[in-house]
């Protein structure tokens, strides 16, 4: 790659044809022959497997991105990153008066590395006819057409090129190098050329056609893919790692590893670890953030930001109590780490099943932070709600004095569906039974107090987290007007109808062995730092991410 028209590669072969072995041979020989100063690898694997995991476990110094069982959103963010690098290199080359990589290296005296983007099962980008597929097609086309001059190369692998939605033929025609392993006649004509069906005759694993002439018949070169046993590759990777350590290339300057089947790991959150290692000694600024998880993209960790602002509450809906528990626990931890003990208080109402495997966790965190966390069950609900409601009333009455010295208060309700005392009163409120002046006033209504907390609390530093299992149960507990008091919402997997009602987004959230979520926030007051990959729909922002 990098000579004449041989700039980009297309690889196709059915299951068992030896495609994975070929890719491992390519990656390993590149890493053996070139230093990280000369080549950077961006490895994306959309397959349901762990083919590229070995490069993450060995911390391959050449690899800037390693994606295992990648999501489409993460793959798109990698394309965006390389597309940005393409534009950056364009500016560098213009300033240096260079029109190709070799000339730039000579004039700028800079060892600018070549970049290889390798995407296995790239067809995953085009499984849906949506904006993501359109954006991916545009960026791949730009990288293929313009990357040559700037030392950026693309290698795309797939079991088949057939399908209703795929990469444009005009883009494929720009990829001069074709490698066809065992495949059907139709795929042979697609990867090579319409008059070149020779790959259908390949009969054994690893048997392949190499063609660097845009698939023309005269460019066919039959060959056998090298066999690289896994244990032998492990030895090579160990040698590469040792060489990198001796030459100052280890650990890598930057390496992003995304594993689609793994949950977000709080231990890998650098900002949180710094907070825990060096607890704050002063009260926080007006804005603090709760860590929720990792975005399915090359972005900063996803945060829910809390500040004294109307409707600044967080709502979680979906039938996954473990996921909701983890989000609440990590939120308490990250918020507590940003406050001195006297400046924050957490009041948790736990309605989880007493015999659930995670039933002890909320009580456990109250023992770890006894001066900040209070946990109550159903019996304590009226008293705790009354205490918070009185605090809201007090702060509202003394608004002109400010909130100096008043702690930020977080009310956390785990399992709203079981909070019967908060159920809406659907009776005709205007017709109450007669009572004499001598009778004591009725006890305060927790449901009405709770609605007032949601409405008035955020402006005075009192915020609410809620988890409810279904949209139907949520509607039983909260009126539609009250639901508007939640600027931030997290949705687990649910029906399309519930999704529309919950986040005004018609698509259900995908979920497999881990939980995928969406977080939404009203545009009013939203401060988008550019750290989230979002799109706009119906006045809301949406960002797909992995839960903690």
Short mmCIF file of C-alpha atoms in Angstrom, two decimals:
data_model
loop_
_atom_site.label_atom_id
_atom_site.label_comp_id
_atom_site.label_asym_id
_atom_site.label_seq_id
_atom_site.Cartn_x
_atom_site.Cartn_y
_atom_site.Cartn_z
CA UNK A 1 0.00 0.00 0.00
CA UNK A 2 1.16 3.52 -0.77
CA UNK A 3 2.60 2.85 -4.23
CA UNK A 4 0.90 3.98 -7.44
CA UNK A 5 -2.83 3.11 -7.22
CA UNK A 6 -2.38 0.40 -4.58
CA UNK A 7 -3.67 2.49 -1.68
CA UNK A 8 -6.71 0.73 -0.29
CA UNK A 9 -7.76 -2.91 0.07
CA UNK A 10 -11.03 -4.80 -0.17
CA UNK A 11 -11.17 -8.35 1.29
CA UNK A 12 -14.07 -10.77 0.95
CA UNK A 13 -14.49 -14.40 1.92
CA UNK A 14 -17.22 -16.55 3.39
CA UNK A 15 -17.09 -18.09 6.87
CA UNK A 16 -14.17 -20.51 7.18
CA UNK A 17 -12.35 -19.16 4.12
CA UNK A 18 -9.37 -17.88 6.13
CA UNK A 19 -10.20 -14.17 6.17
CA UNK A 20 -9.54 -13.76 9.91
CA UNK A 21 -6.16 -15.48 9.59
CA UNK A 22 -5.28 -13.19 6.69
CA UNK A 23 -6.09 -10.09 8.76
CA UNK A 24 -4.00 -11.35 11.68
CA UNK A 25 -1.07 -11.97 9.32
CA UNK A 26 -1.39 -8.45 7.91
CA UNK A 27 -1.55 -6.80 11.33
CA UNK A 28 1.29 -8.86 12.80
CA UNK A 29 3.68 -8.39 9.87
CA UNK A 30 3.00 -4.65 9.80
CA UNK A 31 3.81 -4.40 13.52
CA UNK A 32 6.98 -6.49 13.09
CA UNK A 33 8.29 -4.45 10.14
CA UNK A 34 7.39 -0.90 11.13
CA UNK A 35 7.67 1.13 14.32
CA UNK A 36 4.71 2.99 15.87
CA UNK A 37 6.31 6.17 14.47
CA UNK A 38 5.74 4.82 10.96
CA UNK A 39 2.31 3.20 11.14
CA UNK A 40 -0.81 3.68 13.26
CA UNK A 41 -3.56 1.06 13.25
CA UNK A 42 -7.28 1.63 13.80
CA UNK A 43 -8.81 -1.83 14.20
CA UNK A 44 -12.59 -2.28 14.17
CA UNK A 45 -14.24 -5.69 14.38
CA UNK A 46 -18.02 -5.83 14.05
CA UNK A 47 -18.16 -9.61 14.40
CA UNK A 48 -19.58 -11.33 17.48
CA UNK A 49 -16.20 -12.63 18.55
CA UNK A 50 -12.92 -11.60 20.12
CA UNK A 51 -10.58 -11.71 17.12
CA UNK A 52 -8.91 -8.39 17.92
CA UNK A 53 -8.90 -8.77 21.70
CA UNK A 54 -5.38 -10.19 21.65
CA UNK A 55 -4.08 -6.81 20.43
CA UNK A 56 -5.72 -5.09 23.38
CA UNK A 57 -4.43 -7.60 25.92
CA UNK A 58 -0.89 -7.22 24.55
CA UNK A 59 -1.30 -3.43 24.26
CA UNK A 60 -0.07 -3.42 20.67
CA UNK A 61 1.83 -0.10 20.54
CA UNK A 62 0.88 0.56 16.90
CA UNK A 63 -2.85 0.40 17.63
CA UNK A 64 -4.59 3.69 18.41
CA UNK A 65 -8.07 2.15 18.44
CA UNK A 66 -9.10 -1.46 19.04
CA UNK A 67 -12.82 -2.18 18.83
CA UNK A 68 -14.12 -5.64 19.70
CA UNK A 69 -17.73 -6.53 18.91
CA UNK A 70 -18.04 -2.87 18.00
CA UNK A 71 -21.23 -0.85 17.83
CA UNK A 72 -22.09 1.06 14.66
CA UNK A 73 -21.99 4.32 16.64
CA UNK A 74 -18.45 3.63 17.85
CA UNK A 75 -17.30 2.71 14.35
CA UNK A 76 -18.73 5.97 13.04
CA UNK A 77 -16.88 7.95 15.71
CA UNK A 78 -13.61 6.30 14.57
CA UNK A 79 -14.35 7.40 10.99
CA UNK A 80 -15.03 10.90 12.27
CA UNK A 81 -11.69 10.93 14.10
CA UNK A 82 -9.75 9.83 11.03
CA UNK A 83 -11.72 12.26 8.87
CA UNK A 84 -10.64 15.05 11.23
CA UNK A 85 -7.04 13.83 10.93
CA UNK A 86 -7.38 13.91 7.14
CA UNK A 87 -8.35 17.58 7.30
CA UNK A 88 -5.55 18.33 9.78
CA UNK A 89 -2.99 16.72 7.51
CA UNK A 90 -4.35 18.69 4.59
CA UNK A 91 -3.55 21.92 6.46
CA UNK A 92 -0.08 20.63 7.41
CA UNK A 93 0.75 19.66 3.84
CA UNK A 94 -0.41 23.01 2.46
CA UNK A 95 1.68 24.93 4.98
CA UNK A 96 4.71 22.79 4.17
CA UNK A 97 4.17 23.01 0.40
CA UNK A 98 3.96 19.22 0.08
CA UNK A 99 1.57 17.17 -2.04
CA UNK A 100 2.29 13.68 -0.65
CA UNK A 101 3.58 12.03 2.52
CA UNK A 102 7.19 11.51 1.44
CA UNK A 103 7.55 15.16 0.44
CA UNK A 104 6.04 16.30 3.74
CA UNK A 105 8.41 14.13 5.77
CA UNK A 106 11.37 15.61 3.90
CA UNK A 107 10.26 19.24 4.15
CA UNK A 108 8.88 19.22 7.68
CA UNK A 109 11.45 16.77 9.07
CA UNK A 110 8.58 15.05 10.86
CA UNK A 111 8.01 11.30 10.97
CA UNK A 112 4.30 11.53 10.28
CA UNK A 113 3.02 7.94 10.46
CA UNK A 114 0.87 6.29 7.86
CA UNK A 115 -2.60 5.35 9.09
CA UNK A 116 -4.35 2.08 8.32
CA UNK A 117 -8.05 1.81 9.10
CA UNK A 118 -8.99 -1.88 9.15
CA UNK A 119 -12.70 -2.70 9.46
CA UNK A 120 -13.81 -6.33 9.53
CA UNK A 121 -17.46 -6.90 8.54
CA UNK A 122 -17.71 -3.29 7.42
CA UNK A 123 -21.16 -4.08 6.01
CA UNK A 124 -22.46 -3.58 9.55
CA UNK A 125 -22.33 0.14 8.85
CA UNK A 126 -25.06 -0.39 6.27
CA UNK A 127 -27.44 -2.80 8.02
CA UNK A 128 -29.96 0.04 8.27
CA UNK A 129 -30.83 2.73 5.78
CA UNK A 130 -30.36 5.58 8.25
CA UNK A 131 -28.32 8.72 8.79
CA UNK A 132 -25.48 6.77 10.38
CA UNK A 133 -25.11 4.63 7.25
CA UNK A 134 -25.19 7.73 5.08
CA UNK A 135 -22.53 9.48 7.19
CA UNK A 136 -20.32 6.37 7.21
CA UNK A 137 -20.59 6.05 3.42
CA UNK A 138 -19.64 9.70 2.91
CA UNK A 139 -16.62 9.53 5.21
CA UNK A 140 -15.36 6.21 3.81
CA UNK A 141 -15.65 7.66 0.32
CA UNK A 142 -13.70 10.77 1.36
CA UNK A 143 -10.97 8.70 3.06
CA UNK A 144 -10.63 6.44 0.03
CA UNK A 145 -10.51 9.33 -2.46
CA UNK A 146 -8.32 11.75 -0.52
CA UNK A 147 -6.42 9.57 1.93
CA UNK A 148 -3.80 8.48 -0.59
CA UNK A 149 -2.03 11.85 -0.61
CA UNK A 150 -1.89 12.05 3.19
CA UNK A 151 -0.75 8.54 4.06
CA UNK A 152 -4.19 7.28 5.10
CA UNK A 153 -5.22 3.82 3.90
CA UNK A 154 -8.41 1.79 4.27
CA UNK A 155 -8.80 -2.00 4.43
CA UNK A 156 -12.38 -3.28 4.46
CA UNK A 157 -13.27 -6.93 5.05
CA UNK A 158 -16.60 -8.69 4.72
CA UNK A 159 -18.16 -12.11 4.21
CA UNK A 160 -20.23 -10.71 1.36
CA UNK A 161 -20.63 -7.47 -0.54
CA UNK A 162 -24.23 -8.22 -1.46
CA UNK A 163 -27.15 -6.51 0.23
CA UNK A 164 -29.76 -3.84 -0.20
CA UNK A 165 -27.56 -1.25 1.53
CA UNK A 166 -23.83 -1.30 1.00
CA UNK A 167 -20.86 0.86 0.11
CA UNK A 168 -21.34 2.77 -3.13
CA UNK A 169 -19.83 1.18 -6.21
CA UNK A 170 -18.04 4.44 -6.94
CA UNK A 171 -16.18 4.07 -3.63
CA UNK A 172 -15.32 0.43 -4.23
CA UNK A 173 -13.92 1.33 -7.65
CA UNK A 174 -11.36 3.57 -5.89
CA UNK A 175 -9.96 0.55 -3.99
CA UNK A 176 -7.45 -0.97 -6.38
CA UNK A 177 -6.31 -3.91 -4.23
CA UNK A 178 -8.80 -6.79 -4.03
CA UNK A 179 -8.31 -10.03 -2.13
CA UNK A 180 -10.95 -12.67 -2.79
CA UNK A 181 -11.09 -15.87 -0.74
CA UNK A 182 -13.70 -18.61 -1.11
CA UNK A 183 -16.97 -16.94 -2.03
CA UNK A 184 -19.97 -17.24 -4.32
CA UNK A 185 -19.91 -16.31 -7.99
CA UNK A 186 -21.98 -13.22 -7.24
CA UNK A 187 -19.50 -12.02 -4.60
CA UNK A 188 -16.58 -12.82 -6.88
CA UNK A 189 -18.07 -10.52 -9.51
CA UNK A 190 -18.70 -7.85 -6.87
CA UNK A 191 -15.25 -7.85 -5.29
CA UNK A 192 -13.25 -8.38 -8.48
CA UNK A 193 -15.23 -7.33 -11.53
CA UNK A 194 -18.34 -8.30 -13.44
CA UNK A 195 -16.33 -10.47 -15.84
CA UNK A 196 -14.09 -12.03 -13.17
CA UNK A 197 -15.93 -14.86 -11.32
CA UNK A 198 -12.77 -16.88 -10.72
CA UNK A 199 -13.02 -16.76 -6.90
CA UNK A 200 -16.00 -19.15 -7.06
CA UNK A 201 -13.51 -21.87 -8.06
CA UNK A 202 -11.45 -21.56 -4.86
CA UNK A 203 -11.88 -24.80 -2.96
CA UNK A 204 -9.88 -24.79 0.28
CA UNK A 205 -9.46 -22.48 3.29
CA UNK A 206 -6.76 -19.88 2.73
CA UNK A 207 -6.79 -20.20 -1.04
CA UNK A 208 -7.19 -16.70 -2.45
CA UNK A 209 -6.84 -14.32 -5.38
CA UNK A 210 -4.72 -11.18 -4.99
CA UNK A 211 -5.57 -8.49 -7.53
CA UNK A 212 -4.07 -5.00 -7.53
CA UNK A 213 -5.64 -3.98 -10.85
CA UNK A 214 -9.15 -3.02 -9.71
CA UNK A 215 -10.30 -6.59 -10.19
CA UNK A 216 -9.45 -6.98 -13.88
CA UNK A 217 -8.87 -10.56 -14.97
CA UNK A 218 -5.26 -9.88 -16.01
CA UNK A 219 -4.50 -8.78 -12.44
CA UNK A 220 -5.37 -12.15 -10.83
CA UNK A 221 -2.59 -13.66 -8.70
CA UNK A 222 -3.58 -16.91 -6.94
CA UNK A 223 -1.89 -17.46 -3.56
CA UNK A 224 -2.26 -19.30 -0.27
CA UNK A 225 -2.77 -17.25 2.91
CA UNK A 226 0.06 -17.76 5.39
CA UNK A 227 -0.87 -19.89 8.40
CA UNK A 228 -0.24 -18.14 11.71
CA UNK A 229 -1.05 -20.28 14.76
CA UNK A 230 -2.30 -18.32 17.75
CA UNK A 231 0.54 -19.38 20.03
CA UNK A 232 3.10 -18.28 17.42
CA UNK A 233 1.35 -14.94 17.07
CA UNK A 234 1.41 -14.55 20.85
CA UNK A 235 5.20 -14.92 20.73
CA UNK A 236 5.43 -12.28 18.01
CA UNK A 237 3.23 -9.89 19.99
CA UNK A 238 5.41 -10.40 23.08
CA UNK A 239 8.49 -9.59 20.98
CA UNK A 240 6.82 -6.46 19.62
CA UNK A 241 5.89 -5.34 23.13
CA UNK A 242 9.44 -5.93 24.38
CA UNK A 243 10.91 -4.01 21.44
CA UNK A 244 8.48 -1.13 22.08
CA UNK A 245 9.52 -0.98 25.74
CA UNK A 246 13.20 -0.88 24.80
CA UNK A 247 12.68 1.85 22.19
CA UNK A 248 10.47 4.13 24.26
CA UNK A 249 7.21 3.35 22.47
CA UNK A 250 5.54 1.72 25.46
CA UNK A 251 3.08 2.35 26.93
CA UNK A 252 1.41 3.85 23.86
CA UNK A 253 0.77 7.60 23.93
CA UNK A 254 -2.92 7.01 23.36
CA UNK A 255 -4.89 3.81 22.94
CA UNK A 256 -8.65 3.44 22.99
CA UNK A 257 -10.09 -0.03 23.52
CA UNK A 258 -13.81 -0.51 23.03
CA UNK A 259 -15.35 -3.87 23.88
CA UNK A 260 -18.99 -4.01 22.92
CA UNK A 261 -19.88 -6.90 25.23
CA UNK A 262 -18.26 -5.35 28.30
CA UNK A 263 -19.85 -2.98 30.79
CA UNK A 264 -18.39 0.43 31.49
CA UNK A 265 -15.75 0.11 34.21
CA UNK A 266 -15.57 2.81 36.88
CA UNK A 267 -11.97 1.84 37.69
CA UNK A 268 -10.97 3.09 34.23
CA UNK A 269 -12.52 6.51 34.78
CA UNK A 270 -9.44 8.67 35.26
CA UNK A 271 -11.33 11.72 36.52
CA UNK A 272 -13.16 9.69 39.16
CA UNK A 273 -9.97 8.01 40.32
CA UNK A 274 -8.31 11.40 40.71
CA UNK A 275 -11.25 12.62 42.80
CA UNK A 276 -11.13 9.56 45.04
CA UNK A 277 -7.37 9.86 45.47
CA UNK A 278 -7.58 13.57 46.24
CA UNK A 279 -10.97 14.37 47.80
CA UNK A 280 -12.09 17.95 47.42
CA UNK A 281 -11.54 20.23 50.40
CA UNK A 282 -13.88 22.97 49.26
CA UNK A 283 -17.54 23.16 48.35
CA UNK A 284 -18.10 22.52 44.64
CA UNK A 285 -19.03 25.10 42.08
CA UNK A 286 -22.67 25.47 41.12
CA UNK A 287 -22.36 22.62 38.63
CA UNK A 288 -21.40 19.03 39.48
CA UNK A 289 -21.55 15.87 37.39
CA UNK A 290 -22.60 12.28 38.05
CA UNK A 291 -20.80 9.64 35.96
CA UNK A 292 -23.28 7.41 34.15
CA UNK A 293 -21.13 5.32 31.84
CA UNK A 294 -19.18 5.36 28.62
CA UNK A 295 -20.56 6.67 25.34
CA UNK A 296 -20.64 4.26 22.42
CA UNK A 297 -18.21 6.54 20.60
CA UNK A 298 -14.76 8.08 21.06
CA UNK A 299 -15.98 10.74 23.42
CA UNK A 300 -15.58 11.77 27.03
CA UNK A 301 -17.31 9.79 29.77
CA UNK A 302 -21.03 10.49 29.88
CA UNK A 303 -22.14 12.70 32.75
CA UNK A 304 -25.43 13.93 34.18
CA UNK A 305 -24.86 17.54 35.20
CA UNK A 306 -26.61 18.95 38.26
CA UNK A 307 -26.97 22.64 38.98
CA UNK A 308 -29.52 24.94 40.58
CA UNK A 309 -31.84 25.08 37.65
CA UNK A 310 -35.52 24.37 37.04
CA UNK A 311 -36.38 20.69 36.24
CA UNK A 312 -32.81 19.53 36.91
CA UNK A 313 -33.90 16.01 37.97
CA UNK A 314 -33.01 12.57 36.58
CA UNK A 315 -35.52 9.85 35.62
CA UNK A 316 -34.60 6.22 34.86
CA UNK A 317 -37.19 3.90 33.32
CA UNK A 318 -36.83 0.25 32.32
CA UNK A 319 -37.10 -3.28 33.63
CA UNK A 320 -33.52 -3.76 34.76
CA UNK A 321 -33.14 -3.26 38.49
CA UNK A 322 -29.44 -4.15 38.46
CA UNK A 323 -28.66 -1.53 35.81
CA UNK A 324 -30.66 1.11 37.71
CA UNK A 325 -28.89 0.18 40.94
CA UNK A 326 -25.46 0.51 39.35
CA UNK A 327 -26.27 3.94 37.90
CA UNK A 328 -27.55 5.18 41.27
CA UNK A 329 -24.55 3.84 43.19
CA UNK A 330 -21.96 5.28 40.82
CA UNK A 331 -23.86 8.59 40.78
CA UNK A 332 -23.80 8.81 44.58
CA UNK A 333 -20.10 7.96 44.58
CA UNK A 334 -19.10 10.54 41.96
CA UNK A 335 -21.27 13.28 43.47
CA UNK A 336 -20.01 12.58 47.00
CA UNK A 337 -16.41 12.76 45.75
CA UNK A 338 -17.03 16.31 44.52
CA UNK A 339 -18.44 17.63 47.81
CA UNK A 340 -17.04 18.15 51.25
CA UNK A 341 -19.21 16.22 53.76
CA UNK A 342 -21.03 19.31 55.01
CA UNK A 343 -22.07 20.46 51.53
CA UNK A 344 -24.10 17.42 50.39
CA UNK A 345 -26.73 15.04 51.68
CA UNK A 346 -28.28 11.96 50.06
CA UNK A 347 -31.69 10.69 51.16
CA UNK A 348 -32.43 7.31 49.59
CA UNK A 349 -35.80 5.57 49.59
CA UNK A 350 -35.15 1.92 48.78
CA UNK A 351 -38.21 0.01 47.56
CA UNK A 352 -36.24 -2.90 46.15
CA UNK A 353 -37.14 -6.47 47.09
CA UNK A 354 -35.57 -7.40 50.42
CA UNK A 355 -34.40 -10.77 49.06
CA UNK A 356 -32.88 -9.39 45.85
CA UNK A 357 -29.15 -10.13 45.29
CA UNK A 358 -28.32 -6.41 45.34
CA UNK A 359 -30.63 -5.53 48.26
CA UNK A 360 -27.72 -4.71 50.59
CA UNK A 361 -25.92 -2.26 48.30
CA UNK A 362 -27.78 0.94 49.14
CA UNK A 363 -27.53 0.21 52.86
CA UNK A 364 -23.86 -0.55 52.34
CA UNK A 365 -23.10 2.83 50.81
CA UNK A 366 -24.89 4.53 53.71
CA UNK A 367 -22.46 2.79 56.08
CA UNK A 368 -19.51 3.91 53.98
CA UNK A 369 -20.73 7.53 54.00
CA UNK A 370 -22.71 7.73 57.25
CA UNK A 371 -22.51 11.51 57.50
CA UNK A 372 -23.93 12.02 54.03
CA UNK A 373 -26.33 9.15 53.23
CA UNK A 374 -29.65 8.24 54.87
CA UNK A 375 -31.54 5.17 53.64
CA UNK A 376 -35.20 4.48 54.37
CA UNK A 377 -37.78 1.89 53.36
CA UNK A 378 -41.54 2.17 52.82
CA UNK A 379 -42.26 2.95 56.48
CA UNK A 380 -39.88 5.93 56.43
CA UNK A 381 -41.29 7.44 53.21
CA UNK A 382 -43.83 9.89 54.76
CA UNK A 383 -41.28 11.25 57.23
CA UNK A 384 -38.45 11.63 54.70
CA UNK A 385 -40.68 13.23 52.07
CA UNK A 386 -42.09 15.59 54.72
CA UNK A 387 -38.57 16.56 55.84
CA UNK A 388 -37.47 17.38 52.30
CA UNK A 389 -40.73 19.20 51.53
CA UNK A 390 -40.25 21.37 54.61
CA UNK A 391 -36.70 22.13 53.50
CA UNK A 392 -37.97 23.20 50.08
CA UNK A 393 -40.56 25.44 51.74
CA UNK A 394 -37.92 26.94 54.05
CA UNK A 395 -35.50 27.67 51.21
CA UNK A 396 -38.30 29.15 49.12
CA UNK A 397 -39.38 31.42 51.99
CA UNK A 398 -35.82 32.64 52.53
CA UNK A 399 -34.88 32.89 48.87
CA UNK A 400 -33.55 36.42 49.23
CA UNK A 401 -30.95 35.21 51.76
CA UNK A 402 -29.40 32.82 49.24
CA UNK A 403 -28.25 29.26 49.82
CA UNK A 404 -24.93 30.00 51.49
CA UNK A 405 -24.20 27.14 53.87
CA UNK A 406 -27.14 25.07 52.66
CA UNK A 407 -26.10 21.59 51.51
CA UNK A 408 -27.08 20.23 48.11
CA UNK A 409 -29.68 17.53 48.72
CA UNK A 410 -30.31 14.53 46.48
CA UNK A 411 -33.48 12.49 46.89
CA UNK A 412 -33.05 9.03 45.37
CA UNK A 413 -36.01 6.71 44.89
CA UNK A 414 -35.21 3.14 43.85
CA UNK A 415 -38.37 1.37 42.69
CA UNK A 416 -41.01 4.09 42.33
CA UNK A 417 -43.49 1.42 41.19
CA UNK A 418 -43.65 0.13 44.78
CA UNK A 419 -44.08 3.56 46.39
CA UNK A 420 -47.84 3.38 46.96
CA UNK A 421 -47.86 6.48 49.14
CA UNK A 422 -46.82 8.50 46.08
CA UNK A 423 -49.67 7.28 43.88
CA UNK A 424 -51.79 9.99 42.28
CA UNK A 425 -55.02 10.89 44.04
CA UNK A 426 -57.63 10.68 41.29
CA UNK A 427 -60.54 11.60 43.54
CA UNK A 428 -62.47 14.85 43.06
CA UNK A 429 -60.18 17.03 45.13
CA UNK A 430 -62.67 19.88 45.45
CA UNK A 431 -65.12 17.88 47.60
CA UNK A 432 -63.48 16.97 50.90
CA UNK A 433 -65.36 15.66 53.92
CA UNK A 434 -66.45 18.20 56.55
CA UNK A 435 -64.25 18.56 59.63
CA UNK A 436 -64.73 20.84 62.63
CA UNK A 437 -62.20 23.56 63.54
CA UNK A 438 -61.33 21.64 66.72
CA UNK A 439 -60.05 18.61 64.83
CA UNK A 440 -56.32 18.43 64.05
CA UNK A 441 -55.40 19.11 60.42
CA UNK A 442 -54.97 16.01 58.24
CA UNK A 443 -51.42 14.72 57.81
CA UNK A 444 -49.58 16.08 54.79
CA UNK A 445 -50.13 14.22 51.52
CA UNK A 446 -46.75 12.68 50.46
CA UNK A 447 -47.79 12.60 46.78
CA UNK A 448 -48.52 16.34 46.74
CA UNK A 449 -45.36 17.11 48.72
CA UNK A 450 -43.33 15.00 46.30
CA UNK A 451 -44.73 16.86 43.27
CA UNK A 452 -43.75 20.13 44.94
CA UNK A 453 -40.23 18.82 45.61
CA UNK A 454 -39.82 17.99 41.92
CA UNK A 455 -41.17 21.36 40.83
CA UNK A 456 -39.49 23.73 43.29
CA UNK A 457 -36.50 21.77 44.58
CA UNK A 458 -33.94 22.02 41.74
CA UNK A 459 -33.85 25.83 41.88
CA UNK A 460 -32.74 25.54 45.52
CA UNK A 461 -30.21 22.72 45.22
CA UNK A 462 -32.61 19.82 45.87
CA UNK A 463 -32.53 17.26 43.05
CA UNK A 464 -34.33 13.96 42.57
CA UNK A 465 -33.23 10.65 41.02
CA UNK A 466 -35.97 8.12 40.28
CA UNK A 467 -35.99 4.59 38.91
CA UNK A 468 -39.32 3.08 37.79
CA UNK A 469 -39.65 -0.26 36.01
CA UNK A 470 -42.25 0.58 33.33
CA UNK A 471 -43.82 3.61 31.68
CA UNK A 472 -47.27 2.41 32.79
CA UNK A 473 -46.22 2.33 36.46
CA UNK A 474 -44.55 5.70 36.06
CA UNK A 475 -47.81 7.19 34.78
CA UNK A 476 -49.65 5.75 37.80
CA UNK A 477 -47.30 7.52 40.19
CA UNK A 478 -46.67 10.81 38.41
CA UNK A 479 -48.98 13.10 36.50
CA UNK A 480 -48.02 14.13 32.98
CA UNK A 481 -47.38 17.70 34.16
CA UNK A 482 -45.03 16.39 36.85
CA UNK A 483 -43.05 14.37 34.29
CA UNK A 484 -42.00 17.66 32.73
CA UNK A 485 -39.89 18.29 35.83
CA UNK A 486 -37.24 15.83 34.54
CA UNK A 487 -34.78 17.42 32.15
CA UNK A 488 -32.69 14.25 32.09
CA UNK A 489 -34.05 10.82 31.27
CA UNK A 490 -32.46 7.39 30.90
CA UNK A 491 -34.37 4.69 29.05
CA UNK A 492 -33.56 0.98 29.08
CA UNK A 493 -35.03 -1.42 26.54
CA UNK A 494 -38.73 -0.81 25.99
CA UNK A 495 -41.41 -0.93 23.30
CA UNK A 496 -41.46 1.63 20.51
CA UNK A 497 -44.68 3.16 21.89
CA UNK A 498 -43.22 3.53 25.40
CA UNK A 499 -40.04 4.95 23.90
CA UNK A 500 -42.02 7.66 22.12
CA UNK A 501 -43.86 8.51 25.34
CA UNK A 502 -40.65 8.47 27.36
CA UNK A 503 -38.09 10.28 25.20
CA UNK A 504 -40.01 11.32 22.07
CA UNK A 505 -37.90 8.88 20.05
CA UNK A 506 -39.71 6.19 18.06
CA UNK A 507 -37.01 3.52 18.09
CA UNK A 508 -36.72 0.97 20.90
CA UNK A 509 -33.31 0.69 22.52
CA UNK A 510 -31.33 -2.41 21.52
CA UNK A 511 -30.25 -4.75 24.29
CA UNK A 512 -28.27 -7.98 24.29
CA UNK A 513 -26.16 -9.37 27.10
CA UNK A 514 -25.46 -5.86 28.37
CA UNK A 515 -27.87 -2.97 28.81
CA UNK A 516 -27.92 -0.19 26.23
CA UNK A 517 -29.41 3.10 27.26
CA UNK A 518 -30.37 6.50 25.91
CA UNK A 519 -30.06 9.70 27.88
CA UNK A 520 -32.05 12.72 26.78
CA UNK A 521 -32.11 16.30 27.90
CA UNK A 522 -34.26 19.23 26.92
CA UNK A 523 -32.51 21.78 24.78
CA UNK A 524 -33.25 24.57 27.22
CA UNK A 525 -30.13 25.11 29.31
CA UNK A 526 -28.26 22.21 27.67
CA UNK A 527 -24.52 22.83 27.61
CA UNK A 528 -23.13 20.50 24.94
CA UNK A 529 -19.38 20.38 25.31
CA UNK A 530 -19.02 18.37 22.14
CA UNK A 531 -18.20 15.28 24.17
CA UNK A 532 -21.35 13.43 23.11
CA UNK A 533 -22.24 12.06 19.71
CA UNK A 534 -25.84 13.29 19.51
CA UNK A 535 -28.47 13.93 16.92
CA UNK A 536 -31.45 16.23 17.20
CA UNK A 537 -35.03 15.03 16.92
CA UNK A 538 -38.19 16.72 18.12
CA UNK A 539 -36.26 19.23 20.19
CA UNK A 540 -34.33 16.62 22.23
CA UNK A 541 -30.77 15.37 22.22
CA UNK A 542 -30.06 11.66 22.31
CA UNK A 543 -26.87 9.79 23.07
CA UNK A 544 -26.46 6.03 23.14
CA UNK A 545 -24.12 4.75 25.84
CA UNK A 546 -23.12 1.81 28.01
CA UNK A 547 -24.24 1.79 31.62
CA UNK A 548 -21.73 1.72 34.44
#
